[in-house]
Amino acid sequence: LLQQQIPHRIVIFAGPLMDEAKYQDLEKLAQGKTNISLRRFTPSLIAYLNRADLSISLGGYNTTMNILKTGVRSIIYPSDKDREQAIRAEKLERLGLLKILDKSELDPERLTQLIVDYLADESTLDIEYQIQLEGAKQASLILQELLKSNLIAA
């Protein structure tokens, strides 16, 4: 359906913990499709996200942080098993930094239209303005300043 509307290439990372039988099912579905690449894992996810127009994921912590770091448009379908993912995604959606995919949108036609519409949306994501991603560095600078002023006062 998507191929009929926009040119695209999909790279799927199934994850190292995916059941082997399920992974093999995905391999069969992807077989012969020139626009789909299936891999278990990549240590270079940031590089892929930097080049991507859209990321669709479950929204685990590391993936979400990588999405925020790269600024790639993102659709997240939070896992039912991890409420933390849903809470994080809901807060980020309220900030306009990503879209949450609802179960009702998993229908192929609806999902296709959602993807096409989201990619056509020309508004920009100003993540750096809304979220401080250098928290550890900032905390270190604050602590250094506090220590420095305590040493001078002593």
PDB file of C-alpha atoms in Angstrom:
ATOM      1  CA  LEU A   1       0.000   0.000   0.000  1.00  0.00           C
ATOM      2  CA  LEU A   2       2.753   2.417   0.901  1.00  0.00           C
ATOM      3  CA  GLN A   3       4.656   1.631  -2.282  1.00  0.00           C
ATOM      4  CA  GLN A   4       1.662   2.835  -4.303  1.00  0.00           C
ATOM      5  CA  GLN A   5       1.810   6.253  -2.635  1.00  0.00           C
ATOM      6  CA  ILE A   6       5.439   7.195  -2.003  1.00  0.00           C
ATOM      7  CA  PRO A   7       8.866   5.892  -2.924  1.00  0.00           C
ATOM      8  CA  HIS A   8      10.518   4.420   0.125  1.00  0.00           C
ATOM      9  CA  ARG A   9      12.996   2.012   1.610  1.00  0.00           C
ATOM     10  CA  ILE A  10      12.255   0.323   4.924  1.00  0.00           C
ATOM     11  CA  VAL A  11      14.999  -0.975   7.192  1.00  0.00           C
ATOM     12  CA  ILE A  12      13.640  -3.198   9.956  1.00  0.00           C
ATOM     13  CA  PHE A  13      15.619  -4.067  13.064  1.00  0.00           C
ATOM     14  CA  ALA A  14      13.738  -6.887  14.763  1.00  0.00           C
ATOM     15  CA  GLY A  15      15.847  -6.823  17.899  1.00  0.00           C
ATOM     16  CA  PRO A  16      18.218  -9.407  19.320  1.00  0.00           C
ATOM     17  CA  LEU A  17      15.577 -10.827  21.669  1.00  0.00           C
ATOM     18  CA  MET A  18      12.952 -11.625  19.037  1.00  0.00           C
ATOM     19  CA  ASP A  19      11.953 -15.282  18.968  1.00  0.00           C
ATOM     20  CA  GLU A  20      13.768 -17.102  16.149  1.00  0.00           C
ATOM     21  CA  ALA A  21      10.546 -18.515  14.660  1.00  0.00           C
ATOM     22  CA  LYS A  22       9.008 -15.027  14.496  1.00  0.00           C
ATOM     23  CA  TYR A  23      12.165 -13.663  12.920  1.00  0.00           C
ATOM     24  CA  GLN A  24      12.059 -16.381  10.271  1.00  0.00           C
ATOM     25  CA  ASP A  25       8.414 -15.491   9.565  1.00  0.00           C
ATOM     26  CA  LEU A  26       9.503 -11.886   8.995  1.00  0.00           C
ATOM     27  CA  GLU A  27      12.298 -13.062   6.710  1.00  0.00           C
ATOM     28  CA  LYS A  28       9.745 -14.928   4.589  1.00  0.00           C
ATOM     29  CA  LEU A  29       7.524 -11.843   4.373  1.00  0.00           C
ATOM     30  CA  ALA A  30      10.461  -9.625   3.362  1.00  0.00           C
ATOM     31  CA  GLN A  31      11.903 -12.119   0.876  1.00  0.00           C
ATOM     32  CA  GLY A  32      12.006 -10.731  -2.643  1.00  0.00           C
ATOM     33  CA  LYS A  33      11.042  -7.205  -1.565  1.00  0.00           C
ATOM     34  CA  THR A  34      13.663  -4.809  -2.889  1.00  0.00           C
ATOM     35  CA  ASN A  35      12.427  -1.940  -0.691  1.00  0.00           C
ATOM     36  CA  ILE A  36      12.710  -3.846   2.611  1.00  0.00           C
ATOM     37  CA  SER A  37      15.825  -4.841   4.536  1.00  0.00           C
ATOM     38  CA  LEU A  38      15.460  -6.997   7.644  1.00  0.00           C
ATOM     39  CA  ARG A  39      18.176  -7.257  10.262  1.00  0.00           C
ATOM     40  CA  ARG A  40      18.286  -8.460  13.824  1.00  0.00           C
ATOM     41  CA  PHE A  41      20.290  -5.605  15.295  1.00  0.00           C
ATOM     42  CA  THR A  42      22.648  -2.752  14.533  1.00  0.00           C
ATOM     43  CA  PRO A  43      25.186  -1.081  16.789  1.00  0.00           C
ATOM     44  CA  SER A  44      24.804   1.967  14.505  1.00  0.00           C
ATOM     45  CA  LEU A  45      21.143   2.859  15.081  1.00  0.00           C
ATOM     46  CA  ILE A  46      21.974   6.565  15.428  1.00  0.00           C
ATOM     47  CA  ALA A  47      23.514   6.580  11.948  1.00  0.00           C
ATOM     48  CA  TYR A  48      20.355   5.035  10.503  1.00  0.00           C
ATOM     49  CA  LEU A  49      18.117   7.472  12.372  1.00  0.00           C
ATOM     50  CA  ASN A  50      20.200  10.427  11.178  1.00  0.00           C
ATOM     51  CA  ARG A  51      19.454   9.412   7.582  1.00  0.00           C
ATOM     52  CA  ALA A  52      15.828   8.397   8.146  1.00  0.00           C
ATOM     53  CA  ASP A  53      12.724  10.411   7.361  1.00  0.00           C
ATOM     54  CA  LEU A  54      10.688   8.417   9.875  1.00  0.00           C
ATOM     55  CA  SER A  55      11.218   5.956  12.718  1.00  0.00           C
ATOM     56  CA  ILE A  56       8.487   3.548  13.811  1.00  0.00           C
ATOM     57  CA  SER A  57       9.205   1.676  17.033  1.00  0.00           C
ATOM     58  CA  LEU A  58       7.910   0.415  20.357  1.00  0.00           C
ATOM     59  CA  GLY A  59       9.614   3.360  22.034  1.00  0.00           C
ATOM     60  CA  GLY A  60      12.006   1.668  24.397  1.00  0.00           C
ATOM     61  CA  TYR A  61      14.218   3.992  26.440  1.00  0.00           C
ATOM     62  CA  ASN A  62      17.345   3.770  24.274  1.00  0.00           C
ATOM     63  CA  THR A  63      15.448   4.069  21.001  1.00  0.00           C
ATOM     64  CA  THR A  64      13.477   7.046  22.298  1.00  0.00           C
ATOM     65  CA  MET A  65      16.652   8.801  23.448  1.00  0.00           C
ATOM     66  CA  ASN A  66      18.196   8.152  20.015  1.00  0.00           C
ATOM     67  CA  ILE A  67      15.079   9.571  18.353  1.00  0.00           C
ATOM     68  CA  LEU A  68      15.320  12.704  20.484  1.00  0.00           C
ATOM     69  CA  LYS A  69      19.043  13.033  19.824  1.00  0.00           C
ATOM     70  CA  THR A  70      18.638  12.788  16.040  1.00  0.00           C
ATOM     71  CA  GLY A  71      15.348  14.686  15.740  1.00  0.00           C
ATOM     72  CA  VAL A  72      13.903  12.137  13.307  1.00  0.00           C
ATOM     73  CA  ARG A  73      10.130  12.109  12.997  1.00  0.00           C
ATOM     74  CA  SER A  74       8.825   9.223  15.011  1.00  0.00           C
ATOM     75  CA  ILE A  75       5.750   7.104  15.420  1.00  0.00           C
ATOM     76  CA  ILE A  76       5.734   4.996  18.558  1.00  0.00           C
ATOM     77  CA  TYR A  77       3.538   2.026  19.372  1.00  0.00           C
ATOM     78  CA  PRO A  78       4.223   1.538  23.080  1.00  0.00           C
ATOM     79  CA  SER A  79       4.318  -2.024  24.322  1.00  0.00           C
ATOM     80  CA  ASP A  80       1.362  -3.159  26.425  1.00  0.00           C
ATOM     81  CA  LYS A  81       3.887  -4.935  28.660  1.00  0.00           C
ATOM     82  CA  ASP A  82       5.790  -1.798  29.681  1.00  0.00           C
ATOM     83  CA  ARG A  83       3.718   1.119  30.998  1.00  0.00           C
ATOM     84  CA  GLU A  84       6.915   3.189  31.213  1.00  0.00           C
ATOM     85  CA  GLN A  85       7.066   3.302  27.400  1.00  0.00           C
ATOM     86  CA  ALA A  86       3.508   4.598  27.170  1.00  0.00           C
ATOM     87  CA  ILE A  87       4.038   7.271  29.841  1.00  0.00           C
ATOM     88  CA  ARG A  88       7.208   8.519  28.141  1.00  0.00           C
ATOM     89  CA  ALA A  89       5.564   8.497  24.699  1.00  0.00           C
ATOM     90  CA  GLU A  90       2.463  10.326  25.973  1.00  0.00           C
ATOM     91  CA  LYS A  91       4.559  13.122  27.469  1.00  0.00           C
ATOM     92  CA  LEU A  92       6.616  13.473  24.290  1.00  0.00           C
ATOM     93  CA  GLU A  93       3.490  13.449  22.129  1.00  0.00           C
ATOM     94  CA  ARG A  94       2.027  16.295  24.224  1.00  0.00           C
ATOM     95  CA  LEU A  95       5.187  18.257  23.406  1.00  0.00           C
ATOM     96  CA  GLY A  96       4.629  17.549  19.706  1.00  0.00           C
ATOM     97  CA  LEU A  97       7.848  15.529  19.417  1.00  0.00           C
ATOM     98  CA  LEU A  98       6.338  12.281  18.164  1.00  0.00           C
ATOM     99  CA  LYS A  99       3.072  10.538  17.379  1.00  0.00           C
ATOM    100  CA  ILE A 100       1.651   7.588  19.270  1.00  0.00           C
ATOM    101  CA  LEU A 101       0.198   4.821  17.164  1.00  0.00           C
ATOM    102  CA  ASP A 102      -3.106   3.534  18.503  1.00  0.00           C
ATOM    103  CA  LYS A 103      -4.285  -0.069  18.017  1.00  0.00           C
ATOM    104  CA  SER A 104      -7.044   1.198  15.737  1.00  0.00           C
ATOM    105  CA  GLU A 105      -4.374   2.628  13.427  1.00  0.00           C
ATOM    106  CA  LEU A 106      -2.714  -0.750  12.834  1.00  0.00           C
ATOM    107  CA  ASP A 107      -5.148  -1.405  10.002  1.00  0.00           C
ATOM    108  CA  PRO A 108      -2.928  -1.371   6.874  1.00  0.00           C
ATOM    109  CA  GLU A 109      -4.880   1.362   5.076  1.00  0.00           C
ATOM    110  CA  ARG A 110      -5.005   3.627   8.136  1.00  0.00           C
ATOM    111  CA  LEU A 111      -1.327   3.047   8.948  1.00  0.00           C
ATOM    112  CA  THR A 112      -0.328   3.796   5.366  1.00  0.00           C
ATOM    113  CA  GLN A 113      -2.272   7.069   5.401  1.00  0.00           C
ATOM    114  CA  LEU A 114      -0.853   8.035   8.797  1.00  0.00           C
ATOM    115  CA  ILE A 115       2.704   7.492   7.500  1.00  0.00           C
ATOM    116  CA  VAL A 116       2.072   9.458   4.303  1.00  0.00           C
ATOM    117  CA  ASP A 117       0.402  12.326   6.188  1.00  0.00           C
ATOM    118  CA  TYR A 118       3.123  12.491   8.838  1.00  0.00           C
ATOM    119  CA  LEU A 119       5.870  12.577   6.232  1.00  0.00           C
ATOM    120  CA  ALA A 120       4.014  15.315   4.324  1.00  0.00           C
ATOM    121  CA  ASP A 121       3.689  17.475   7.458  1.00  0.00           C
ATOM    122  CA  GLU A 122       6.203  20.260   6.933  1.00  0.00           C
ATOM    123  CA  SER A 123       6.316  21.474  10.527  1.00  0.00           C
ATOM    124  CA  THR A 124       9.719  21.095  12.084  1.00  0.00           C
ATOM    125  CA  LEU A 125      10.543  19.408  15.352  1.00  0.00           C
ATOM    126  CA  ASP A 126      12.508  21.685  17.650  1.00  0.00           C
ATOM    127  CA  ILE A 127      13.600  19.056  20.129  1.00  0.00           C
ATOM    128  CA  GLU A 128      16.650  20.925  21.403  1.00  0.00           C
ATOM    129  CA  TYR A 129      14.477  23.856  22.445  1.00  0.00           C
ATOM    130  CA  GLN A 130      12.031  21.651  24.346  1.00  0.00           C
ATOM    131  CA  ILE A 131      14.225  18.992  25.965  1.00  0.00           C
ATOM    132  CA  GLN A 132      17.655  19.216  27.537  1.00  0.00           C
ATOM    133  CA  LEU A 133      19.542  16.175  26.260  1.00  0.00           C
ATOM    134  CA  GLU A 134      22.831  17.089  27.912  1.00  0.00           C
ATOM    135  CA  GLY A 135      21.638  16.576  31.482  1.00  0.00           C
ATOM    136  CA  ALA A 136      24.758  14.796  32.753  1.00  0.00           C
ATOM    137  CA  LYS A 137      27.024  17.454  31.264  1.00  0.00           C
ATOM    138  CA  GLN A 138      24.896  20.275  32.702  1.00  0.00           C
ATOM    139  CA  ALA A 139      24.788  18.627  36.147  1.00  0.00           C
ATOM    140  CA  SER A 140      28.574  18.297  36.080  1.00  0.00           C
ATOM    141  CA  LEU A 141      29.009  21.993  35.239  1.00  0.00           C
ATOM    142  CA  ILE A 142      26.624  23.012  38.010  1.00  0.00           C
ATOM    143  CA  LEU A 143      28.474  20.842  40.540  1.00  0.00           C
ATOM    144  CA  GLN A 144      31.823  22.234  39.418  1.00  0.00           C
ATOM    145  CA  GLU A 145      30.542  25.784  39.887  1.00  0.00           C
ATOM    146  CA  LEU A 146      29.183  24.944  43.351  1.00  0.00           C
ATOM    147  CA  LEU A 147      32.469  23.358  44.402  1.00  0.00           C
ATOM    148  CA  LYS A 148      34.452  26.252  42.975  1.00  0.00           C
ATOM    149  CA  SER A 149      32.402  28.855  44.870  1.00  0.00           C
ATOM    150  CA  ASN A 150      32.668  26.818  48.103  1.00  0.00           C
ATOM    151  CA  LEU A 151      36.459  26.665  47.748  1.00  0.00           C
ATOM    152  CA  ILE A 152      36.681  30.403  47.138  1.00  0.00           C
ATOM    153  CA  ALA A 153      34.410  31.148  50.134  1.00  0.00           C
ATOM    154  CA  ALA A 154      36.460  28.896  52.410  1.00  0.00           C
TER     155      ALA A 154
END
